PDB file of C-alpha atoms and ligand atoms in Angstrom:
ATOM      1  CA  UNK A   1      -7.215 -21.493  -3.650  1.00 62.00           C
ATOM      2  CA  UNK A   2      -8.197 -24.199  -1.098  1.00 62.00           C
ATOM      3  CA  UNK A   3      -8.798 -24.421   2.664  1.00 63.00           C
ATOM      4  CA  UNK A   4      -6.768 -26.471   5.197  1.00 59.00           C
ATOM      5  CA  UNK A   5      -8.050 -28.145   8.429  1.00 58.00           C
ATOM      6  CA  UNK A   6      -7.782 -24.896  10.404  1.00 54.00           C
ATOM      7  CA  UNK A   7      -9.724 -23.049   7.707  1.00 59.00           C
ATOM      8  CA  UNK A   8      -6.704 -21.181   6.339  1.00 59.00           C
ATOM      9  CA  UNK A   9      -6.793 -20.319   2.646  1.00 62.00           C
ATOM     10  CA  UNK A  10      -3.804 -21.674   0.780  1.00 62.00           C
ATOM     11  CA  UNK A  11      -2.331 -21.463  -2.707  1.00 59.00           C
ATOM     12  CA  UNK A  12      -0.176 -24.578  -3.282  1.00 57.00           C
ATOM     13  CA  UNK A  13       1.762 -25.091  -0.044  1.00 56.00           C
ATOM     14  CA  UNK A  14       1.711 -21.392   0.845  1.00 75.00           C
ATOM     15  CA  UNK A  15      -0.711 -19.998   3.423  1.00 89.00           C
ATOM     16  CA  UNK A  16      -2.462 -16.960   1.988  1.00 96.00           C
ATOM     17  CA  UNK A  17      -2.193 -13.818   4.137  1.00 98.00           C
ATOM     18  CA  UNK A  18      -5.720 -12.719   5.061  1.00 98.00           C
ATOM     19  CA  UNK A  19      -7.292 -10.093   7.324  1.00 98.00           C
ATOM     20  CA  UNK A  20      -7.567 -12.853   9.956  1.00 98.00           C
ATOM     21  CA  UNK A  21      -3.827 -13.558   9.669  1.00 98.00           C
ATOM     22  CA  UNK A  22      -3.010  -9.844  10.122  1.00 98.00           C
ATOM     23  CA  UNK A  23      -4.999  -9.882  13.355  1.00 98.00           C
ATOM     24  CA  UNK A  24      -3.101 -13.002  14.527  1.00 98.00           C
ATOM     25  CA  UNK A  25       0.205 -11.338  13.694  1.00 98.00           C
ATOM     26  CA  UNK A  26      -0.683  -8.385  15.915  1.00 98.00           C
ATOM     27  CA  UNK A  27      -1.758 -10.709  18.738  1.00 98.00           C
ATOM     28  CA  UNK A  28       1.510 -12.686  18.513  1.00 98.00           C
ATOM     29  CA  UNK A  29       3.704  -9.593  18.181  1.00 98.00           C
ATOM     30  CA  UNK A  30       4.816 -10.632  14.674  1.00 98.00           C
ATOM     31  CA  UNK A  31       5.569  -7.536  12.579  1.00 98.00           C
ATOM     32  CA  UNK A  32       3.756  -7.074   9.257  1.00 98.00           C
ATOM     33  CA  UNK A  33       5.838  -6.293   6.155  1.00 98.00           C
ATOM     34  CA  UNK A  34       4.141  -4.330   3.376  1.00 98.00           C
ATOM     35  CA  UNK A  35       5.461  -2.859   0.109  1.00 99.00           C
ATOM     36  CA  UNK A  36       3.792  -1.236  -2.858  1.00 98.00           C
ATOM     37  CA  UNK A  37       3.675  -2.815  -6.325  1.00 98.00           C
ATOM     38  CA  UNK A  38       1.831  -1.777  -9.445  1.00 98.00           C
ATOM     39  CA  UNK A  39       2.609  -4.476 -12.008  1.00 98.00           C
ATOM     40  CA  UNK A  40       2.718  -8.238 -12.541  1.00 98.00           C
ATOM     41  CA  UNK A  41       6.512  -8.665 -12.718  1.00 98.00           C
ATOM     42  CA  UNK A  42       7.454  -6.820  -9.537  1.00 98.00           C
ATOM     43  CA  UNK A  43       4.464  -8.250  -7.652  1.00 98.00           C
ATOM     44  CA  UNK A  44       5.605 -11.822  -8.498  1.00 98.00           C
ATOM     45  CA  UNK A  45       9.147 -11.052  -7.311  1.00 98.00           C
ATOM     46  CA  UNK A  46       8.149  -9.536  -3.971  1.00 98.00           C
ATOM     47  CA  UNK A  47       5.475 -12.189  -3.348  1.00 98.00           C
ATOM     48  CA  UNK A  48       7.946 -15.065  -3.743  1.00 98.00           C
ATOM     49  CA  UNK A  49      10.431 -13.089  -1.575  1.00 98.00           C
ATOM     50  CA  UNK A  50       7.968 -13.362   1.317  1.00 98.00           C
ATOM     51  CA  UNK A  51       6.267  -9.975   1.673  1.00 98.00           C
ATOM     52  CA  UNK A  52       3.080 -10.188   3.785  1.00 98.00           C
ATOM     53  CA  UNK A  53       0.990  -7.437   2.186  1.00 98.00           C
ATOM     54  CA  UNK A  54       1.243  -5.790  -1.243  1.00 99.00           C
ATOM     55  CA  UNK A  55      -0.286  -2.348  -1.542  1.00 99.00           C
ATOM     56  CA  UNK A  56      -1.364  -1.261  -5.003  1.00 99.00           C
ATOM     57  CA  UNK A  57      -0.995   2.336  -3.888  1.00 98.00           C
ATOM     58  CA  UNK A  58      -2.374   5.367  -5.652  1.00 98.00           C
ATOM     59  CA  UNK A  59       1.299   6.410  -5.468  1.00 98.00           C
ATOM     60  CA  UNK A  60       1.225   4.705  -8.893  1.00 98.00           C
ATOM     61  CA  UNK A  61       0.189   8.197 -10.000  1.00 98.00           C
ATOM     62  CA  UNK A  62       3.638   9.490  -8.981  1.00 97.00           C
ATOM     63  CA  UNK A  63       5.819   6.433  -9.463  1.00 96.00           C
ATOM     64  CA  UNK A  64       4.321   4.926 -12.629  1.00 97.00           C
ATOM     65  CA  UNK A  65       2.844   7.972 -14.371  1.00 98.00           C
ATOM     66  CA  UNK A  66       5.204  10.734 -13.200  1.00 96.00           C
ATOM     67  CA  UNK A  67       2.468  12.990 -11.791  1.00 97.00           C
ATOM     68  CA  UNK A  68       3.400  15.300  -8.906  1.00 96.00           C
ATOM     69  CA  UNK A  69       0.451  14.153  -6.753  1.00 97.00           C
ATOM     70  CA  UNK A  70      -1.809  11.103  -6.348  1.00 98.00           C
ATOM     71  CA  UNK A  71      -4.895  13.108  -7.340  1.00 98.00           C
ATOM     72  CA  UNK A  72      -5.084  12.423 -11.107  1.00 98.00           C
ATOM     73  CA  UNK A  73      -5.214   8.605 -10.965  1.00 98.00           C
ATOM     74  CA  UNK A  74      -8.624   7.114 -11.827  1.00 98.00           C
ATOM     75  CA  UNK A  75     -10.679   4.077 -10.772  1.00 98.00           C
ATOM     76  CA  UNK A  76     -10.017   2.492 -14.195  1.00 98.00           C
ATOM     77  CA  UNK A  77      -6.262   2.981 -13.810  1.00 98.00           C
ATOM     78  CA  UNK A  78      -6.264   1.556 -10.256  1.00 99.00           C
ATOM     79  CA  UNK A  79      -8.199  -1.460 -11.560  1.00 99.00           C
ATOM     80  CA  UNK A  80      -5.586  -1.972 -14.287  1.00 98.00           C
ATOM     81  CA  UNK A  81      -2.741  -1.900 -11.718  1.00 98.00           C
ATOM     82  CA  UNK A  82      -4.681  -4.025  -9.196  1.00 99.00           C
ATOM     83  CA  UNK A  83      -5.482  -6.745 -11.725  1.00 98.00           C
ATOM     84  CA  UNK A  84      -1.869  -6.826 -12.985  1.00 98.00           C
ATOM     85  CA  UNK A  85      -0.582  -7.276  -9.421  1.00 98.00           C
ATOM     86  CA  UNK A  86      -3.166  -9.965  -8.612  1.00 98.00           C
ATOM     87  CA  UNK A  87      -2.004 -11.953 -11.666  1.00 98.00           C
ATOM     88  CA  UNK A  88       1.466 -12.254 -10.068  1.00 98.00           C
ATOM     89  CA  UNK A  89       0.575 -12.969  -6.425  1.00 98.00           C
ATOM     90  CA  UNK A  90       0.007 -16.303  -4.651  1.00 98.00           C
ATOM     91  CA  UNK A  91       0.612 -15.677  -0.957  1.00 98.00           C
ATOM     92  CA  UNK A  92       0.546 -11.974  -0.039  1.00 98.00           C
ATOM     93  CA  UNK A  93      -2.629 -10.110   0.857  1.00 98.00           C
ATOM     94  CA  UNK A  94      -3.287  -7.519  -1.881  1.00 98.00           C
ATOM     95  CA  UNK A  95      -4.736  -4.148  -0.902  1.00 99.00           C
ATOM     96  CA  UNK A  96      -5.798  -1.621  -3.550  1.00 99.00           C
ATOM     97  CA  UNK A  97      -6.122   2.120  -2.896  1.00 99.00           C
ATOM     98  CA  UNK A  98      -9.437   3.773  -3.743  1.00 98.00           C
ATOM     99  CA  UNK A  99      -8.397   6.873  -5.698  1.00 98.00           C
ATOM    100  CA  UNK A 100      -9.194  10.497  -4.946  1.00 98.00           C
ATOM    101  CA  UNK A 101     -12.825  11.336  -5.741  1.00 98.00           C
ATOM    102  CA  UNK A 102     -14.093   7.743  -5.719  1.00 98.00           C
ATOM    103  CA  UNK A 103     -15.363   7.651  -2.094  1.00 98.00           C
ATOM    104  CA  UNK A 104     -15.339  11.193  -0.623  1.00 96.00           C
ATOM    105  CA  UNK A 105     -18.821  11.925  -1.976  1.00 91.00           C
ATOM    106  CA  UNK A 106     -21.906   9.934  -1.134  1.00 94.00           C
ATOM    107  CA  UNK A 107     -21.583   6.427   0.361  1.00 98.00           C
ATOM    108  CA  UNK A 108     -23.701   4.912  -2.433  1.00 97.00           C
ATOM    109  CA  UNK A 109     -21.164   5.986  -5.055  1.00 98.00           C
ATOM    110  CA  UNK A 110     -18.342   4.800  -2.793  1.00 98.00           C
ATOM    111  CA  UNK A 111     -19.864   1.291  -2.597  1.00 98.00           C
ATOM    112  CA  UNK A 112     -20.481   1.221  -6.359  1.00 98.00           C
ATOM    113  CA  UNK A 113     -16.817   2.068  -7.005  1.00 98.00           C
ATOM    114  CA  UNK A 114     -15.593  -0.331  -4.299  1.00 98.00           C
ATOM    115  CA  UNK A 115     -17.656  -3.258  -5.627  1.00 98.00           C
ATOM    116  CA  UNK A 116     -16.385  -2.599  -9.150  1.00 98.00           C
ATOM    117  CA  UNK A 117     -12.772  -2.450  -7.922  1.00 99.00           C
ATOM    118  CA  UNK A 118     -13.147  -5.749  -6.029  1.00 98.00           C
ATOM    119  CA  UNK A 119     -14.910  -7.540  -8.921  1.00 98.00           C
ATOM    120  CA  UNK A 120     -12.485  -6.392 -11.597  1.00 98.00           C
ATOM    121  CA  UNK A 121      -9.219  -6.754  -9.641  1.00 98.00           C
ATOM    122  CA  UNK A 122     -10.148  -9.723  -7.385  1.00 98.00           C
ATOM    123  CA  UNK A 123      -8.034  -8.020  -4.697  1.00 98.00           C
ATOM    124  CA  UNK A 124      -8.348  -8.882  -0.997  1.00 98.00           C
ATOM    125  CA  UNK A 125      -8.989  -5.447   0.502  1.00 98.00           C
ATOM    126  CA  UNK A 126      -9.340  -1.726  -0.297  1.00 99.00           C
ATOM    127  CA  UNK A 127      -7.608   1.225   1.408  1.00 99.00           C
ATOM    128  CA  UNK A 128      -9.223   4.635   1.947  1.00 98.00           C
ATOM    129  CA  UNK A 129      -7.719   7.814   3.399  1.00 98.00           C
ATOM    130  CA  UNK A 130      -9.467   9.637   6.237  1.00 98.00           C
ATOM    131  CA  UNK A 131     -11.441   9.254   9.455  1.00 98.00           C
ATOM    132  CA  UNK A 132     -14.688  10.916  10.554  1.00 98.00           C
ATOM    133  CA  UNK A 133     -15.134  12.777   7.226  1.00 97.00           C
ATOM    134  CA  UNK A 134     -15.403   9.543   5.193  1.00 98.00           C
ATOM    135  CA  UNK A 135     -16.730   7.193   7.872  1.00 98.00           C
ATOM    136  CA  UNK A 136     -20.130   6.701   6.199  1.00 98.00           C
ATOM    137  CA  UNK A 137     -18.448   5.564   2.974  1.00 98.00           C
ATOM    138  CA  UNK A 138     -16.194   3.191   4.930  1.00 98.00           C
ATOM    139  CA  UNK A 139     -19.174   1.802   6.845  1.00 98.00           C
ATOM    140  CA  UNK A 140     -21.143   1.231   3.624  1.00 98.00           C
ATOM    141  CA  UNK A 141     -18.192  -0.529   1.922  1.00 98.00           C
ATOM    142  CA  UNK A 142     -17.709  -2.765   4.966  1.00 98.00           C
ATOM    143  CA  UNK A 143     -21.461  -3.555   4.955  1.00 98.00           C
ATOM    144  CA  UNK A 144     -21.007  -4.811   1.383  1.00 98.00           C
ATOM    145  CA  UNK A 145     -18.560  -7.388   2.774  1.00 98.00           C
ATOM    146  CA  UNK A 146     -15.423  -5.639   1.521  1.00 98.00           C
ATOM    147  CA  UNK A 147     -12.467  -5.412   3.933  1.00 98.00           C
ATOM    148  CA  UNK A 148     -11.161  -1.871   4.426  1.00 98.00           C
ATOM    149  CA  UNK A 149      -7.725  -0.684   5.535  1.00 99.00           C
ATOM    150  CA  UNK A 150      -7.756   2.872   6.945  1.00 98.00           C
ATOM    151  CA  UNK A 151      -5.096   5.535   6.383  1.00 98.00           C
ATOM    152  CA  UNK A 152      -4.475   8.437   8.810  1.00 98.00           C
ATOM    153  CA  UNK A 153      -1.776  11.059   9.428  1.00 98.00           C
ATOM    154  CA  UNK A 154      -0.338  12.467   6.204  1.00 98.00           C
ATOM    155  CA  UNK A 155      -2.978  11.679   3.595  1.00 98.00           C
ATOM    156  CA  UNK A 156      -1.503  12.475   0.152  1.00 97.00           C
ATOM    157  CA  UNK A 157      -4.976  12.876  -1.423  1.00 98.00           C
ATOM    158  CA  UNK A 158      -5.383  15.956   0.831  1.00 97.00           C
ATOM    159  CA  UNK A 159      -2.052  17.541  -0.133  1.00 97.00           C
ATOM    160  CA  UNK A 160      -3.699  20.656  -1.551  1.00 97.00           C
ATOM    161  CA  UNK A 161      -5.439  21.227   1.788  1.00 95.00           C
ATOM    162  CA  UNK A 162      -2.169  20.893   3.766  1.00 95.00           C
ATOM    163  CA  UNK A 163       0.062  22.661   1.216  1.00 96.00           C
ATOM    164  CA  UNK A 164       3.071  20.671   2.530  1.00 95.00           C
ATOM    165  CA  UNK A 165       4.288  17.079   2.964  1.00 94.00           C
ATOM    166  CA  UNK A 166       5.573  17.900   6.492  1.00 96.00           C
ATOM    167  CA  UNK A 167       4.987  15.603   9.506  1.00 97.00           C
ATOM    168  CA  UNK A 168       1.321  15.640  10.642  1.00 98.00           C
ATOM    169  CA  UNK A 169      -0.259  15.604  14.103  1.00 98.00           C
ATOM    170  CA  UNK A 170       2.620  17.272  15.947  1.00 98.00           C
ATOM    171  CA  UNK A 171       0.148  19.576  17.705  1.00 98.00           C
ATOM    172  CA  UNK A 172      -2.188  18.339  20.432  1.00 98.00           C
ATOM    173  CA  UNK A 173      -5.416  19.115  18.522  1.00 98.00           C
ATOM    174  CA  UNK A 174      -4.480  17.151  15.405  1.00 98.00           C
ATOM    175  CA  UNK A 175      -3.006  14.302  17.484  1.00 98.00           C
ATOM    176  CA  UNK A 176      -6.259  14.083  19.469  1.00 98.00           C
ATOM    177  CA  UNK A 177      -8.328  13.987  16.282  1.00 98.00           C
ATOM    178  CA  UNK A 178      -6.084  11.282  14.832  1.00 98.00           C
ATOM    179  CA  UNK A 179      -6.594   9.128  17.942  1.00 98.00           C
ATOM    180  CA  UNK A 180     -10.380   9.653  17.743  1.00 98.00           C
ATOM    181  CA  UNK A 181     -10.355   8.784  14.017  1.00 98.00           C
ATOM    182  CA  UNK A 182      -8.333   5.619  14.683  1.00 98.00           C
ATOM    183  CA  UNK A 183     -10.839   4.522  17.353  1.00 98.00           C
ATOM    184  CA  UNK A 184     -13.688   5.192  14.920  1.00 98.00           C
ATOM    185  CA  UNK A 185     -12.034   3.190  12.099  1.00 98.00           C
ATOM    186  CA  UNK A 186     -11.548   0.259  14.475  1.00 98.00           C
ATOM    187  CA  UNK A 187     -15.147   0.506  15.737  1.00 98.00           C
ATOM    188  CA  UNK A 188     -16.680   0.353  12.249  1.00 98.00           C
ATOM    189  CA  UNK A 189     -14.539  -2.693  11.414  1.00 98.00           C
ATOM    190  CA  UNK A 190     -11.398  -1.673   9.487  1.00 98.00           C
ATOM    191  CA  UNK A 191      -8.899  -4.558   9.385  1.00 98.00           C
ATOM    192  CA  UNK A 192      -5.783  -2.377   9.797  1.00 98.00           C
ATOM    193  CA  UNK A 193      -4.737   1.279   9.700  1.00 99.00           C
ATOM    194  CA  UNK A 194      -1.811   2.873   7.857  1.00 99.00           C
ATOM    195  CA  UNK A 195      -0.212   5.715   9.856  1.00 98.00           C
ATOM    196  CA  UNK A 196       1.797   8.038   7.621  1.00 98.00           C
ATOM    197  CA  UNK A 197       4.424  10.562   8.733  1.00 98.00           C
ATOM    198  CA  UNK A 198       3.395  11.218  12.335  1.00 98.00           C
ATOM    199  CA  UNK A 199       5.494  11.373  15.540  1.00 98.00           C
ATOM    200  CA  UNK A 200       6.686   7.923  16.698  1.00 98.00           C
ATOM    201  CA  UNK A 201       5.261   8.465  20.182  1.00 98.00           C
ATOM    202  CA  UNK A 202       1.747   9.163  18.849  1.00 98.00           C
ATOM    203  CA  UNK A 203       1.922   6.123  16.536  1.00 98.00           C
ATOM    204  CA  UNK A 204       2.945   4.023  19.564  1.00 98.00           C
ATOM    205  CA  UNK A 205       0.012   5.357  21.585  1.00 98.00           C
ATOM    206  CA  UNK A 206      -2.487   4.502  18.806  1.00 98.00           C
ATOM    207  CA  UNK A 207      -0.911   1.045  18.349  1.00 98.00           C
ATOM    208  CA  UNK A 208      -1.025   0.248  22.068  1.00 98.00           C
ATOM    209  CA  UNK A 209      -4.670   1.226  22.351  1.00 98.00           C
ATOM    210  CA  UNK A 210      -6.031  -0.507  19.239  1.00 98.00           C
ATOM    211  CA  UNK A 211      -6.617  -4.221  18.752  1.00 98.00           C
ATOM    212  CA  UNK A 212      -6.373  -3.856  14.945  1.00 98.00           C
ATOM    213  CA  UNK A 213      -2.860  -3.655  13.471  1.00 98.00           C
ATOM    214  CA  UNK A 214      -1.211  -0.359  12.567  1.00 99.00           C
ATOM    215  CA  UNK A 215       1.229  -0.171   9.653  1.00 99.00           C
ATOM    216  CA  UNK A 216       3.584   2.797   9.630  1.00 98.00           C
ATOM    217  CA  UNK A 217       5.413   4.817   7.000  1.00 98.00           C
ATOM    218  CA  UNK A 218       7.495   7.511   8.628  1.00 98.00           C
ATOM    219  CA  UNK A 219       5.710   6.696  11.899  1.00 98.00           C
ATOM    220  CA  UNK A 220       8.631   5.186  13.841  1.00 98.00           C
ATOM    221  CA  UNK A 221       9.126   1.720  15.329  1.00 98.00           C
ATOM    222  CA  UNK A 222       6.210   1.387  17.792  1.00 98.00           C
ATOM    223  CA  UNK A 223       3.711   0.136  15.194  1.00 98.00           C
ATOM    224  CA  UNK A 224       2.640  -3.366  14.117  1.00 98.00           C
ATOM    225  CA  UNK A 225       4.171  -3.225  10.639  1.00 98.00           C
ATOM    226  CA  UNK A 226       5.995  -1.076   8.109  1.00 98.00           C
ATOM    227  CA  UNK A 227       5.235  -0.058   4.536  1.00 99.00           C
ATOM    228  CA  UNK A 228       7.471   1.609   1.932  1.00 98.00           C
ATOM    229  CA  UNK A 229       7.023   2.484  -1.726  1.00 98.00           C
ATOM    230  CA  UNK A 230       9.029  -0.217  -3.514  1.00 98.00           C
ATOM    231  CA  UNK A 231      10.719   2.064  -6.073  1.00 97.00           C
ATOM    232  CA  UNK A 232      11.931   4.279  -3.188  1.00 98.00           C
ATOM    233  CA  UNK A 233      13.382   1.435  -1.083  1.00 98.00           C
ATOM    234  CA  UNK A 234      15.055  -0.084  -4.164  1.00 98.00           C
ATOM    235  CA  UNK A 235      16.782   3.228  -4.923  1.00 97.00           C
ATOM    236  CA  UNK A 236      15.084   3.874  -8.267  1.00 96.00           C
ATOM    237  CA  UNK A 237      13.833   7.293  -7.267  1.00 89.00           C
ATOM    238  CA  UNK A 238      17.012   9.324  -6.699  1.00 87.00           C
ATOM    239  CA  UNK A 239      15.346  12.649  -6.019  1.00 87.00           C
ATOM    240  CA  UNK A 240      13.278  11.446  -3.030  1.00 91.00           C
ATOM    241  CA  UNK A 241      15.134  11.109   0.296  1.00 93.00           C
ATOM    242  CA  UNK A 242      12.873  11.692   3.294  1.00 96.00           C
ATOM    243  CA  UNK A 243      14.310  10.794   6.704  1.00 96.00           C
ATOM    244  CA  UNK A 244      12.099   7.708   7.061  1.00 98.00           C
ATOM    245  CA  UNK A 245      13.312   6.094   3.824  1.00 98.00           C
ATOM    246  CA  UNK A 246      15.884   3.295   4.057  1.00 98.00           C
ATOM    247  CA  UNK A 247      17.354   2.293   0.671  1.00 97.00           C
ATOM    248  CA  UNK A 248      17.954  -1.456   0.359  1.00 98.00           C
ATOM    249  CA  UNK A 249      19.468  -1.336  -3.141  1.00 98.00           C
ATOM    250  CA  UNK A 250      20.760   1.081  -5.764  1.00 97.00           C
ATOM    251  CA  UNK A 251      18.638   0.002  -8.735  1.00 98.00           C
ATOM    252  CA  UNK A 252      19.203   3.369 -10.403  1.00 97.00           C
ATOM    253  CA  UNK A 253      22.920   2.497 -10.565  1.00 97.00           C
ATOM    254  CA  UNK A 254      22.324  -1.148 -11.531  1.00 98.00           C
ATOM    255  CA  UNK A 255      19.928  -0.257 -14.379  1.00 98.00           C
ATOM    256  CA  UNK A 256      22.154   2.600 -15.606  1.00 98.00           C
ATOM    257  CA  UNK A 257      25.243   0.320 -15.840  1.00 98.00           C
ATOM    258  CA  UNK A 258      23.266  -2.449 -17.571  1.00 98.00           C
ATOM    259  CA  UNK A 259      21.773  -0.043 -20.132  1.00 98.00           C
ATOM    260  CA  UNK A 260      25.158   1.648 -20.756  1.00 98.00           C
ATOM    261  CA  UNK A 261      26.741  -1.777 -21.365  1.00 98.00           C
ATOM    262  CA  UNK A 262      23.893  -2.762 -23.729  1.00 98.00           C
ATOM    263  CA  UNK A 263      24.216   0.493 -25.726  1.00 98.00           C
ATOM    264  CA  UNK A 264      27.975  -0.073 -26.027  1.00 98.00           C
ATOM    265  CA  UNK A 265      27.481  -3.710 -27.153  1.00 98.00           C
ATOM    266  CA  UNK A 266      24.888  -2.729 -29.787  1.00 98.00           C
ATOM    267  CA  UNK A 267      26.999   0.155 -31.136  1.00 98.00           C
ATOM    268  CA  UNK A 268      30.135  -2.016 -31.346  1.00 98.00           C
ATOM    269  CA  UNK A 269      28.224  -4.962 -32.902  1.00 98.00           C
ATOM    270  CA  UNK A 270      29.209  -6.982 -29.804  1.00 98.00           C
ATOM    271  CA  UNK A 271      25.561  -8.037 -29.400  1.00 98.00           C
ATOM    272  CA  UNK A 272      24.205 -10.422 -30.532  1.00 98.00           C
ATOM    273  CA  UNK A 273      26.923 -13.082 -30.785  1.00 98.00           C
ATOM    274  CA  UNK A 274      26.758 -16.176 -32.984  1.00 98.00           C
ATOM    275  CA  UNK A 275      25.405 -18.150 -29.973  1.00 98.00           C
ATOM    276  CA  UNK A 276      22.649 -15.568 -29.520  1.00 98.00           C
ATOM    277  CA  UNK A 277      21.592 -15.852 -33.169  1.00 98.00           C
ATOM    278  CA  UNK A 278      19.479 -18.470 -35.065  1.00 98.00           C
TER     279      UNK A 278
HETATM  280  O1  KIV B 301      -0.168   5.059  -2.169  1.00 91.31           O
HETATM  281  C1  KIV B 301       0.710   4.637  -1.395  1.00 91.31           C
HETATM  282  O2  KIV B 301       1.795   4.190  -1.801  1.00 91.31           O
HETATM  283  C2  KIV B 301       0.430   4.677   0.037  1.00 91.31           C
HETATM  284  C3  KIV B 301       1.581   4.398   0.959  1.00 91.31           C
HETATM  285  C4  KIV B 301       2.475   5.561   1.037  1.00 91.31           C
HETATM  286  C5  KIV B 301       1.117   3.962   2.292  1.00 91.31           C
HETATM  287  O3  KIV B 301      -0.656   4.954   0.432  1.00 91.31           O
END
């Protein structure tokens, strides 16, 4: 990594996406694209395809490990995924989720976990769910010089409290609290805020008021960027079809046909051929 005349970090001829760049994008009205990735191979593909931000989400718990919630994933497992992604990325900003239980307690433990995650993954930023309730942990992590991305609205680590994955903040009370939390996250110094599954109008209101970028998932169009879980947008996860999800490919179909063809070729001794042998 080197620095050009304007002080931008660059890898080869590619300008690295940084927290500063996200701020510029908001100021210039340039939308931020973000996708999740959990491994080296997929991270390299989406980085060279031009994604701005890669989120090593704790959704790895669902997507990679097959758990029904994000709660079981550990700091060690997030570090493994974060490091794998970092090995494949040159340009995108890489954000790693702090897992459930690693920051909700005392701020000292939160900083200890955050420092370890940054040292061992070499990621660019960490993401934490919550507002007022976890603000002291967020403040302490920021004081350690670690960039933090906030996450409000539907917070999957709190699924057992909600009891449902329905849209959040439809009522005035919860919408008001979300706005207050967003202001608080901006005030302490978060570099961006993910808004998950909330009414488009509320997301637009938060986005218009804040100077830090908002990145939506199921939060409508009036935000500064969009994020999707990669396996969902590539059509690998057939059983998950929320209204906000747009499928850009049918990888389930592509992989199924390729594997069926391979099985047939092996069974019929059609693979390998003489040219594929030594
Ligand atoms: O873990 C994750 O994938 C996330 C996104 C849904 C924003 O937090």
